[in-house]
Tab-separated table of C-alpha atoms and ligand atoms in Angstrom:
chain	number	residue	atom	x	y	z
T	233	UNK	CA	132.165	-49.224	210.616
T	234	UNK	CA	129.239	-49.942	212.904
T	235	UNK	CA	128.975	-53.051	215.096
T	236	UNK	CA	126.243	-54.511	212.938
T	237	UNK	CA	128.897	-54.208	209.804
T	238	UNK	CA	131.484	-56.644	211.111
T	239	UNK	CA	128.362	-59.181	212.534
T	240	UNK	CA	126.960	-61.550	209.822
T	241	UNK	CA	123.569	-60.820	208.329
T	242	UNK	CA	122.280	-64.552	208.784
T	243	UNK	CA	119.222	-64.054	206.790
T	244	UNK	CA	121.382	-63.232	203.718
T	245	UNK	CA	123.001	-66.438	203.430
T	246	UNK	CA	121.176	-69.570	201.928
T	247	UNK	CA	121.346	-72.875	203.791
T	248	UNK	CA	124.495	-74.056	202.450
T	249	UNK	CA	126.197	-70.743	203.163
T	250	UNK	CA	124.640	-70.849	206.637
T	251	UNK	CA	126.055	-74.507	206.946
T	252	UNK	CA	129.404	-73.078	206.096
T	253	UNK	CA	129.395	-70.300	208.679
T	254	UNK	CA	128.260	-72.308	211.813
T	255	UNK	CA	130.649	-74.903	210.573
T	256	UNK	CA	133.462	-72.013	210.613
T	257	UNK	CA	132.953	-71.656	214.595
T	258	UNK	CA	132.897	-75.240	215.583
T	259	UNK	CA	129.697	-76.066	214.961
T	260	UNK	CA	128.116	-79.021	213.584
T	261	UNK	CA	126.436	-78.507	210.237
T	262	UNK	CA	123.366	-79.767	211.357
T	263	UNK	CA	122.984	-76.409	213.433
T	264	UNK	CA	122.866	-74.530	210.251
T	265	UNK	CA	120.324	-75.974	208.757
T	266	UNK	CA	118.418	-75.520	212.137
T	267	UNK	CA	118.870	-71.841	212.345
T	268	UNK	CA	118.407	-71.239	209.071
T	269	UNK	CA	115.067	-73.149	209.137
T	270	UNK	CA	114.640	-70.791	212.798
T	271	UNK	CA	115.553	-67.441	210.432
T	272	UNK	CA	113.918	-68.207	207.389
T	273	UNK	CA	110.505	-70.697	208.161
T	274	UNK	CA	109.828	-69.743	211.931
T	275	UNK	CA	110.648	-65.828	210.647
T	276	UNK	CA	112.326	-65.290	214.083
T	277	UNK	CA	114.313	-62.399	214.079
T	278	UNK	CA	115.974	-62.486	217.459
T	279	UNK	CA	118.446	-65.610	218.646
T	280	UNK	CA	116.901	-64.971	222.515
T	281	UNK	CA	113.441	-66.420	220.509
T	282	UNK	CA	115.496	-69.872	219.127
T	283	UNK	CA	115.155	-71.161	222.464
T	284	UNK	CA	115.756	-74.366	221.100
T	285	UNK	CA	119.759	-73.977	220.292
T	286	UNK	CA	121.797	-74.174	223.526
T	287	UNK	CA	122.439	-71.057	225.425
T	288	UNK	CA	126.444	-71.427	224.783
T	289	UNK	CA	125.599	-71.026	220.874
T	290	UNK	CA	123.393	-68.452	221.310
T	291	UNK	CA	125.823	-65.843	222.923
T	292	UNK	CA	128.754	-66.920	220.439
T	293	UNK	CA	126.124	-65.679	217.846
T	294	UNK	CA	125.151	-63.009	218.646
T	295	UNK	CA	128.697	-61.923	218.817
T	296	UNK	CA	129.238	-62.829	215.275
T	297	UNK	CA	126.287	-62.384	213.620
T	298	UNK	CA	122.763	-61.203	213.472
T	299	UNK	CA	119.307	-62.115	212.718
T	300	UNK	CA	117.587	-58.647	211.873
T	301	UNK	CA	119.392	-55.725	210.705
T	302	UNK	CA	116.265	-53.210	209.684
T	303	UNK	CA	114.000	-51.407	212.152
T	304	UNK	CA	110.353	-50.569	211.755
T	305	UNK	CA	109.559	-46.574	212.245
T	306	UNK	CA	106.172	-46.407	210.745
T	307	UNK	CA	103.547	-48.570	209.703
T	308	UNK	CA	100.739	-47.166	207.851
T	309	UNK	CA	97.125	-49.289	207.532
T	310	UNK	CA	94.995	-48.193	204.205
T	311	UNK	CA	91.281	-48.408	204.361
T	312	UNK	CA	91.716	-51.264	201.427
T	313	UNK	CA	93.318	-53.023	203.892
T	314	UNK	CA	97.323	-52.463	202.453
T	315	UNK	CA	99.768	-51.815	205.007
T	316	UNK	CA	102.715	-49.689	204.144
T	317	UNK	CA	106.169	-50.031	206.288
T	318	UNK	CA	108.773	-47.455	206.189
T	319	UNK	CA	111.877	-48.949	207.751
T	320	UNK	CA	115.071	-47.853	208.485
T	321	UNK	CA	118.991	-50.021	207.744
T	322	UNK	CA	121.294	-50.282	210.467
T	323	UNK	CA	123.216	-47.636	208.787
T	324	UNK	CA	119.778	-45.242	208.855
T	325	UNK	CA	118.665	-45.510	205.114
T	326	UNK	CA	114.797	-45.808	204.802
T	327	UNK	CA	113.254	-48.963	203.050
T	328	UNK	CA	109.501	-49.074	201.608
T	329	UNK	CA	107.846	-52.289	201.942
T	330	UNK	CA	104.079	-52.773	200.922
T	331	UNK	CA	101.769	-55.600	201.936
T	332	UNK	CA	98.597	-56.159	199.817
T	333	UNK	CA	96.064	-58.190	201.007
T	334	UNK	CA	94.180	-59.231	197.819
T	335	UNK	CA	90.945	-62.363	197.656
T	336	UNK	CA	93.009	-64.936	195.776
T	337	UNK	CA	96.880	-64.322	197.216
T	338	UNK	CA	98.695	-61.755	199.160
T	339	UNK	CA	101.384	-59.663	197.510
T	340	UNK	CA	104.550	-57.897	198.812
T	341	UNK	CA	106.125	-55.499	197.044
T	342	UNK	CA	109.475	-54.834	198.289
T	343	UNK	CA	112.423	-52.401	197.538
T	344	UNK	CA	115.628	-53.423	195.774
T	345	UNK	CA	117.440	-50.303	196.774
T	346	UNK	CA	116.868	-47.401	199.756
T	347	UNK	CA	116.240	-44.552	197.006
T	348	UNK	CA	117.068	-44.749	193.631
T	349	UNK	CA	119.799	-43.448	191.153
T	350	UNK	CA	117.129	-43.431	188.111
T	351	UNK	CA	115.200	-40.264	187.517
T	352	UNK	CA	111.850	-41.167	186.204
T	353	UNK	CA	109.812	-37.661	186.330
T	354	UNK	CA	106.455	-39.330	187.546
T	355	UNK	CA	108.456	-41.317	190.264
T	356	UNK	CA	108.494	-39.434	193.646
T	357	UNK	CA	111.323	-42.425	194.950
T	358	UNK	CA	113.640	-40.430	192.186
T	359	UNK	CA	113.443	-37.300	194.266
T	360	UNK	CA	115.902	-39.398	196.663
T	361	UNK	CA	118.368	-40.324	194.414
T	362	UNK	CA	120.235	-43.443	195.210
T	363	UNK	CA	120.658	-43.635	198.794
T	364	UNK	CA	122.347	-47.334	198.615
T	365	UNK	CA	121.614	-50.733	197.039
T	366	UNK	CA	120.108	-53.285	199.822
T	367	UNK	CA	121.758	-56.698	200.643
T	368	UNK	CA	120.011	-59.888	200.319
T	369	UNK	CA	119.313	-60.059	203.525
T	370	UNK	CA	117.845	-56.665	203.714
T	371	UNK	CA	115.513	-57.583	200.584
T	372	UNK	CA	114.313	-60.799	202.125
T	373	UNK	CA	113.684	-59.457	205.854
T	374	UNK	CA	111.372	-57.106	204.632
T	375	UNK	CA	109.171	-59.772	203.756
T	376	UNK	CA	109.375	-61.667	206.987
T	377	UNK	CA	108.546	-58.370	208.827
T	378	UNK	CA	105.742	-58.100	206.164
T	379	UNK	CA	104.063	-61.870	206.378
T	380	UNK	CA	105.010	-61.672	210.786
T	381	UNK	CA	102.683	-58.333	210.938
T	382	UNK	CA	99.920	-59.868	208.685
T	383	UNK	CA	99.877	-63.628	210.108
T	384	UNK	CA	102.100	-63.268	213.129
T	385	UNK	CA	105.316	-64.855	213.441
T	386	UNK	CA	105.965	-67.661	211.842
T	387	UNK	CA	102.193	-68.754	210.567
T	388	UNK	CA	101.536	-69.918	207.533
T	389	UNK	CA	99.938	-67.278	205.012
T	390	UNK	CA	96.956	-68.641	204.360
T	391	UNK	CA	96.388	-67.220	200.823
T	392	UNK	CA	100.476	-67.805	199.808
T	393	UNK	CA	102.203	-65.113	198.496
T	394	UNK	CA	103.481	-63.116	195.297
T	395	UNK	CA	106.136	-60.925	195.858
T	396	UNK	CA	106.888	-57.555	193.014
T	397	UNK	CA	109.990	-56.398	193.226
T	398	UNK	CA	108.267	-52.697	192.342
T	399	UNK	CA	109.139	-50.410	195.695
T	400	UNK	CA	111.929	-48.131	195.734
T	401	UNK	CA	115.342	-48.904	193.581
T	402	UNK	CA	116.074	-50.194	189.894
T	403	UNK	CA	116.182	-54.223	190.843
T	404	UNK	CA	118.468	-54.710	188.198
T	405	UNK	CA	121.052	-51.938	189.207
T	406	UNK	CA	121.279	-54.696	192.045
T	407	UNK	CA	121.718	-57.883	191.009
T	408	UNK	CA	123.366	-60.360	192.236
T	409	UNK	CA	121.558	-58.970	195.355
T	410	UNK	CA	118.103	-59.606	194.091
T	411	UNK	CA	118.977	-62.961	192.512
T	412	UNK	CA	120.756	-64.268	195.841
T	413	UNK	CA	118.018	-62.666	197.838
T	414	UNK	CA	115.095	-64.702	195.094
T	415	UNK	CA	117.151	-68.148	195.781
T	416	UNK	CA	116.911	-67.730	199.680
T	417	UNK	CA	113.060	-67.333	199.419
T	418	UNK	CA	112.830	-70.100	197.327
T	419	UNK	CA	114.356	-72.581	199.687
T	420	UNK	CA	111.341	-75.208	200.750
T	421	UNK	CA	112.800	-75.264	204.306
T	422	UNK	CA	112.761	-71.377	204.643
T	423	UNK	CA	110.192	-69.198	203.218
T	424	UNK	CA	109.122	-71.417	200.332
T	425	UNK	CA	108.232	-68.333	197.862
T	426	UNK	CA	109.599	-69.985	194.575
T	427	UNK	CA	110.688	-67.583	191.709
T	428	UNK	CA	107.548	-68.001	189.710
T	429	UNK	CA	105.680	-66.153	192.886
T	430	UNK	CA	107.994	-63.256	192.128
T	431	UNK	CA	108.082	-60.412	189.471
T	432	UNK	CA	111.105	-57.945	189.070
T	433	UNK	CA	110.114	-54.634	187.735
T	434	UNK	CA	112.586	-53.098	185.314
T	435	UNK	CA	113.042	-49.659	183.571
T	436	UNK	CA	115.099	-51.041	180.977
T	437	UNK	CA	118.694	-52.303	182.172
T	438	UNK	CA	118.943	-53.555	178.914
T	439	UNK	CA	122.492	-55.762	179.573
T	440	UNK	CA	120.179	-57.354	182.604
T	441	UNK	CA	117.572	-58.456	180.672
T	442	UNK	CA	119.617	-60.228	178.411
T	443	UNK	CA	121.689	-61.817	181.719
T	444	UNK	CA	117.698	-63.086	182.994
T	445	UNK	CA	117.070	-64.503	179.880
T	446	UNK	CA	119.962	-67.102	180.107
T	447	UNK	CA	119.076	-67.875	183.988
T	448	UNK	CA	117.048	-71.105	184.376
T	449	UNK	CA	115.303	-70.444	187.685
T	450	UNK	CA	114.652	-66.665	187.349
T	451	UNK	CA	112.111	-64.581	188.696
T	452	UNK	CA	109.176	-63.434	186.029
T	453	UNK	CA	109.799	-60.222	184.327
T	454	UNK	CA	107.774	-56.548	184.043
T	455	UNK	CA	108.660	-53.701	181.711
T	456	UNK	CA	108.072	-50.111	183.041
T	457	UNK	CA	107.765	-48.886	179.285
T	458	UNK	CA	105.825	-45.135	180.125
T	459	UNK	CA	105.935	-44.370	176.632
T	460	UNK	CA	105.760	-45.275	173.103
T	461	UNK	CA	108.370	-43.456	171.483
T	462	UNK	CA	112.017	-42.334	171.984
T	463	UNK	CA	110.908	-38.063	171.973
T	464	UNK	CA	108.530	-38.938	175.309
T	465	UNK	CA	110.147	-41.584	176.882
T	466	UNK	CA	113.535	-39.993	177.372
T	467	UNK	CA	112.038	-37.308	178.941
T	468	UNK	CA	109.659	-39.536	181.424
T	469	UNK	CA	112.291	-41.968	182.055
T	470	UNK	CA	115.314	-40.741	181.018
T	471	UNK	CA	117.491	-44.328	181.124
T	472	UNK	CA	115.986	-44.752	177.561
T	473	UNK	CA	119.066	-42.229	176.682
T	474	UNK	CA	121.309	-45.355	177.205
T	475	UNK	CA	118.754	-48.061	175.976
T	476	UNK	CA	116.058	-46.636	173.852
T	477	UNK	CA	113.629	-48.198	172.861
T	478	UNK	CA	114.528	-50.024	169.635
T	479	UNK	CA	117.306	-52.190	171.617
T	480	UNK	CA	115.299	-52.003	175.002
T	481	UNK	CA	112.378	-54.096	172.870
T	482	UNK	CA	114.949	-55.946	171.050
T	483	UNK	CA	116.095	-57.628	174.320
T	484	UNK	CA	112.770	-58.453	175.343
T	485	UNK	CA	111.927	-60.584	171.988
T	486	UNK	CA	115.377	-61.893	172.641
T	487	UNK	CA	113.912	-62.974	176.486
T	488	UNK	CA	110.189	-63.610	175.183
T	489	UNK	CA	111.767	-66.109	173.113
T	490	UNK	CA	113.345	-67.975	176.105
T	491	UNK	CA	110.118	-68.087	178.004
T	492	UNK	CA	108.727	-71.368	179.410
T	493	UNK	CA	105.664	-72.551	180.907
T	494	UNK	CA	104.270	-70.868	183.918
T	495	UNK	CA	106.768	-67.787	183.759
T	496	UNK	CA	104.817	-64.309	183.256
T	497	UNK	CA	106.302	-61.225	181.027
T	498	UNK	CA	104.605	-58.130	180.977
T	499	UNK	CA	104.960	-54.476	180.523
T	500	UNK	CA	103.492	-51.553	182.578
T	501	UNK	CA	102.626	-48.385	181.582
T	502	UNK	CA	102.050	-45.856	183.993
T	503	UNK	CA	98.624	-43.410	182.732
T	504	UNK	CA	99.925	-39.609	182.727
T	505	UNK	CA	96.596	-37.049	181.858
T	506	UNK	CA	97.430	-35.460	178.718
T	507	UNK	CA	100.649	-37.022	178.144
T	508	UNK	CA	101.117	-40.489	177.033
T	509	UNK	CA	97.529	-41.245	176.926
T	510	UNK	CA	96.058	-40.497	173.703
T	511	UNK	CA	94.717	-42.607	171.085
T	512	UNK	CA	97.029	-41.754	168.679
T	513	UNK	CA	99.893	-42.732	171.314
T	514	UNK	CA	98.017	-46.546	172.388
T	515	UNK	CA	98.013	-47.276	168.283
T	516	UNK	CA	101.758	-46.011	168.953
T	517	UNK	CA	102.164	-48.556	171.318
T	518	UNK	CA	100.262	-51.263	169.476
T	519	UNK	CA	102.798	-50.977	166.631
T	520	UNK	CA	105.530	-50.770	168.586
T	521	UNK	CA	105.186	-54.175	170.171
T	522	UNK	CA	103.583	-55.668	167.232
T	523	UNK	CA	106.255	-54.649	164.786
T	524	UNK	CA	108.975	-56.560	167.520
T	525	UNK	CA	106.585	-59.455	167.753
T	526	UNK	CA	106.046	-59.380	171.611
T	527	UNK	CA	103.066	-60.396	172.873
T	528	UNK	CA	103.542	-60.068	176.441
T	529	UNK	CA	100.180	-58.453	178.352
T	530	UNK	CA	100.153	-54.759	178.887
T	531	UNK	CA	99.232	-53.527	182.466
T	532	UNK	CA	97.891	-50.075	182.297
T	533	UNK	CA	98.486	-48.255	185.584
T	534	UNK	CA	96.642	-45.443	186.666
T	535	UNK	CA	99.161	-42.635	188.203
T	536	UNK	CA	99.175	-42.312	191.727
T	537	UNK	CA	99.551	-38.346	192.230
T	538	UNK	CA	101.938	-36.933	194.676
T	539	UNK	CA	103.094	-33.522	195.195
T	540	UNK	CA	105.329	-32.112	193.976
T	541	UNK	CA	104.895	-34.249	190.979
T	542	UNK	CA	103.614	-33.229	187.766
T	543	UNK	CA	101.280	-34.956	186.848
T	544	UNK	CA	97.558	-36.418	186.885
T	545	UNK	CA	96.045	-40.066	186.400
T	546	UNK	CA	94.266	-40.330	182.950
T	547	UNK	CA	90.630	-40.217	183.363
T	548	UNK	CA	88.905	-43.691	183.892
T	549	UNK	CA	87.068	-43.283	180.472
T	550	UNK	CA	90.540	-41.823	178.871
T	551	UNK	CA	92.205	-45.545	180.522
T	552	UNK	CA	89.195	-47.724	179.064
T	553	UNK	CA	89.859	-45.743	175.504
T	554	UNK	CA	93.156	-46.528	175.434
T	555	UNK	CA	92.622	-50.412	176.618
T	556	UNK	CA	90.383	-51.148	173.659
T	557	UNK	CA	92.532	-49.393	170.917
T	558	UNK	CA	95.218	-52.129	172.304
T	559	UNK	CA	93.092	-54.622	172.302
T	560	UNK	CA	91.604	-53.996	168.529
T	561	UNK	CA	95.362	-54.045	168.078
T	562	UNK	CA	95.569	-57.764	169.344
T	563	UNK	CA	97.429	-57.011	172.574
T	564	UNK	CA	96.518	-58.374	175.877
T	565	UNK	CA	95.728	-55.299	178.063
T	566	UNK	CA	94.650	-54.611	181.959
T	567	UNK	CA	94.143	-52.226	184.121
T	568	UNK	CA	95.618	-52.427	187.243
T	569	UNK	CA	93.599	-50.948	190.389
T	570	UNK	CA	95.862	-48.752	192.526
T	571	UNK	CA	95.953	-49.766	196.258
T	572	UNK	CA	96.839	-47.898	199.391
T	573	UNK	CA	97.007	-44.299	197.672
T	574	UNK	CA	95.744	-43.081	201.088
T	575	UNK	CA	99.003	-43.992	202.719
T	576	UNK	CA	101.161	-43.586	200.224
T	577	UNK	CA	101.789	-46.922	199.507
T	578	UNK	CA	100.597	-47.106	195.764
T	579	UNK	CA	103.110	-47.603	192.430
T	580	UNK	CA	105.063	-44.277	192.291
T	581	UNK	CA	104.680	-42.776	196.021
T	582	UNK	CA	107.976	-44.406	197.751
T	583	UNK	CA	109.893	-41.413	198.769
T	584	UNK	CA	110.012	-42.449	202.634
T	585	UNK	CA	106.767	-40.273	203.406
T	586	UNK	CA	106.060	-40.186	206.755
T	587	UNK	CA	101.957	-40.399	206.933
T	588	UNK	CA	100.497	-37.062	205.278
T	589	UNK	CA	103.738	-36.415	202.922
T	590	UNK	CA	106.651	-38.945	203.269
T	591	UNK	CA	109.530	-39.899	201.678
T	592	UNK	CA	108.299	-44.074	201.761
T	593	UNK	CA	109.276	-46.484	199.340
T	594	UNK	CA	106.420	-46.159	196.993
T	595	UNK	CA	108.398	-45.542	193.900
T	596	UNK	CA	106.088	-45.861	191.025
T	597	UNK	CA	106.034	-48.071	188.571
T	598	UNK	CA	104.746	-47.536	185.109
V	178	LIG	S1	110.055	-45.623	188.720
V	178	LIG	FE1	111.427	-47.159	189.590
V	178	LIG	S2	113.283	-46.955	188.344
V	178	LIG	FE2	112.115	-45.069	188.022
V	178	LIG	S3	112.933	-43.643	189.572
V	178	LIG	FE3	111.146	-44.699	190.466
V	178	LIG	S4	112.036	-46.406	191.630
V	178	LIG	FE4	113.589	-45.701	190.181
């Protein structure tokens, strides 16, 4: 055990936990909600920088705990303007964190795990395996390091933010993690990013999507589907052995069903050239969510090619083809434009890549 593992991650606790722990070493309470409001809305990341708690208090914590456990090694700019951070845990696992600056609101898409234990074959983050899951705090200090290097620390992002849970790691292989980590952002007197800002990418943790559905204030929900039968899917993404797709879909009509104003449910489907992009596959897919009565939107997402992968993105004519099949099928469909490819920072290049071939956290989604 390390130093860092016997300190307390401060920016994994909520305010009431926070309250709790400064109350624990003699504090008042009203300290708590002070340096949480210092960790979480003023994105400091040092206690030498909360110059406004007494020196005394400031030594005792840094004995006991910590306000910033992960390290920045690289940071990558895009010519579109994304910036791509690979950073490193205390324990020396690398974390992917994306920042996309788009016209209407900025988006972070952050990793749930360093690596991850699934083994999707157009994924370059499965060529890491599961490294480890991340803590809450891990998952919500990479987006204070993310909003600090866009705005600077602590201002306001002009634009607000969305966060996808899409970089490296299976969210729901990690939990309680993620959920504790969504319920920390969503505090008004800390970061203020309230669940409906944030979208959890799944490939199918079938048992999870059933948990989500019974949560009141959950993050919104994407589907990396990939494929529109069994035969291709268990190949692509082979965690449709467990949950194919029959009970996969069942669960989402089961959490369609519970869905109330303002939340967003979608699926994604990753474009592979020659492989699940024909037209007799998109009436595939048509029928497949027709005949389970979901009507969530489809995202259509090009493939973001990295070696040694094998594969190619679908032609743009091949992507529009298969859009308006869907859509003659009465199913909401989009195409998602891929940012960052140039730093390895778009939906399936996580693999902690440092610049020209990296293992990042662009896992990718599909
Ligand atoms: S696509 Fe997502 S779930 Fe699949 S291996 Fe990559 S990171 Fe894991």
């Amino acid at each position: 055990m390390d130093e860092m593992d016997k300190r307390t991650d401060l920016i994994g606790l909520s305010q009431a936990e926070l309250v709790g722990f400064v109350q624990q070493i003699g504090e008042p309470a009203y300290r708590g909600r002070q340096i949480f409001a210092a960790v979480q809305h003023r994105r400091l990341r040092s206690f030498d920088e909360m110059s406004d708690l007494p020196k005394a208090l400031r030594e005792r914590l840094r004995e006991t705990a910590t306000a910033s456990t992960l390290t920045v090694e690289s940071r990558y700019l895009s010519e579109d303007g994304t910036r791509r951070f690979l950073m490193k845990t205390h324990d020396n696992f690398p974390v992917e964190t994306v920042f996309i600056p788009e016209e209407r609101r900025d988006t972070i898409c952050f990793s749930s795990q360093s690596g991850c234990p699934l083994q999707c074959t157009f994924c370059l983050t499965a060529q890491l395996g599961l490294l480890r899951s991340l803590t809450p705090g891990e998952i919500v200090e990479q987006i204070i390091i993310a909003l600090n290097d866009a705005y600077g620390v602590g201002e306001r992002p002009p634009r607000g933010t969305n966060l996808v849970g899409m970089g490296a790691g299976e969210p729901f292989l990690n939990f309680d993690s993620l959920l504790q980590a969504t319920r920390i952002m969503a505090d008004p007197q800390g970061l203020f990013i309230v669940p409906h800002r944030v979208t959890v990418s799944t490939a199918g943790v079938v048992p999870r999507i059933r948990e989500l559905a019974t949560i009141p204030d959950r993050p919104n929900l994407a589907i990396s589907l990939a494929a529109p039968t069994d035969e291709l899917r268990d190949v692509l993404m082979p965690i449709n052995k467990k949950w194919p797709l029959e009970e996969l879909l069942g669960a989402c009509r089961e959490f369609e069903q519970t869905l109330k104003a303002g939340e967003r449910f979608t699926f994604e489907y990753v474009m592979l050239d020659g492989i699940n992009d024909s037209d007799e596959q998109a009436r595939q897919l048509a029928n497949l969510l027709n005949r389970h009565d979901l009507h969530a939107k489809v995202n259509l997402i090009p493939h973001n090619p990295a070696d040694p992968l094998p594969y190619q993105p679908s032609p743009a004519t091949r992507v529009e083809m298969f859009k308006g099949i869907l859509e003659s099928k009465g199913i909401h469909t989009f195409v998602r434009r891929p940012r960052g490819r140039d730093i390895f920072a778009a939906c399936g290049q996580l693999a902690a890549v440092t610049q020209t071939v990296g293992l990042g956290a662009n896992s990718q989604r599909g």
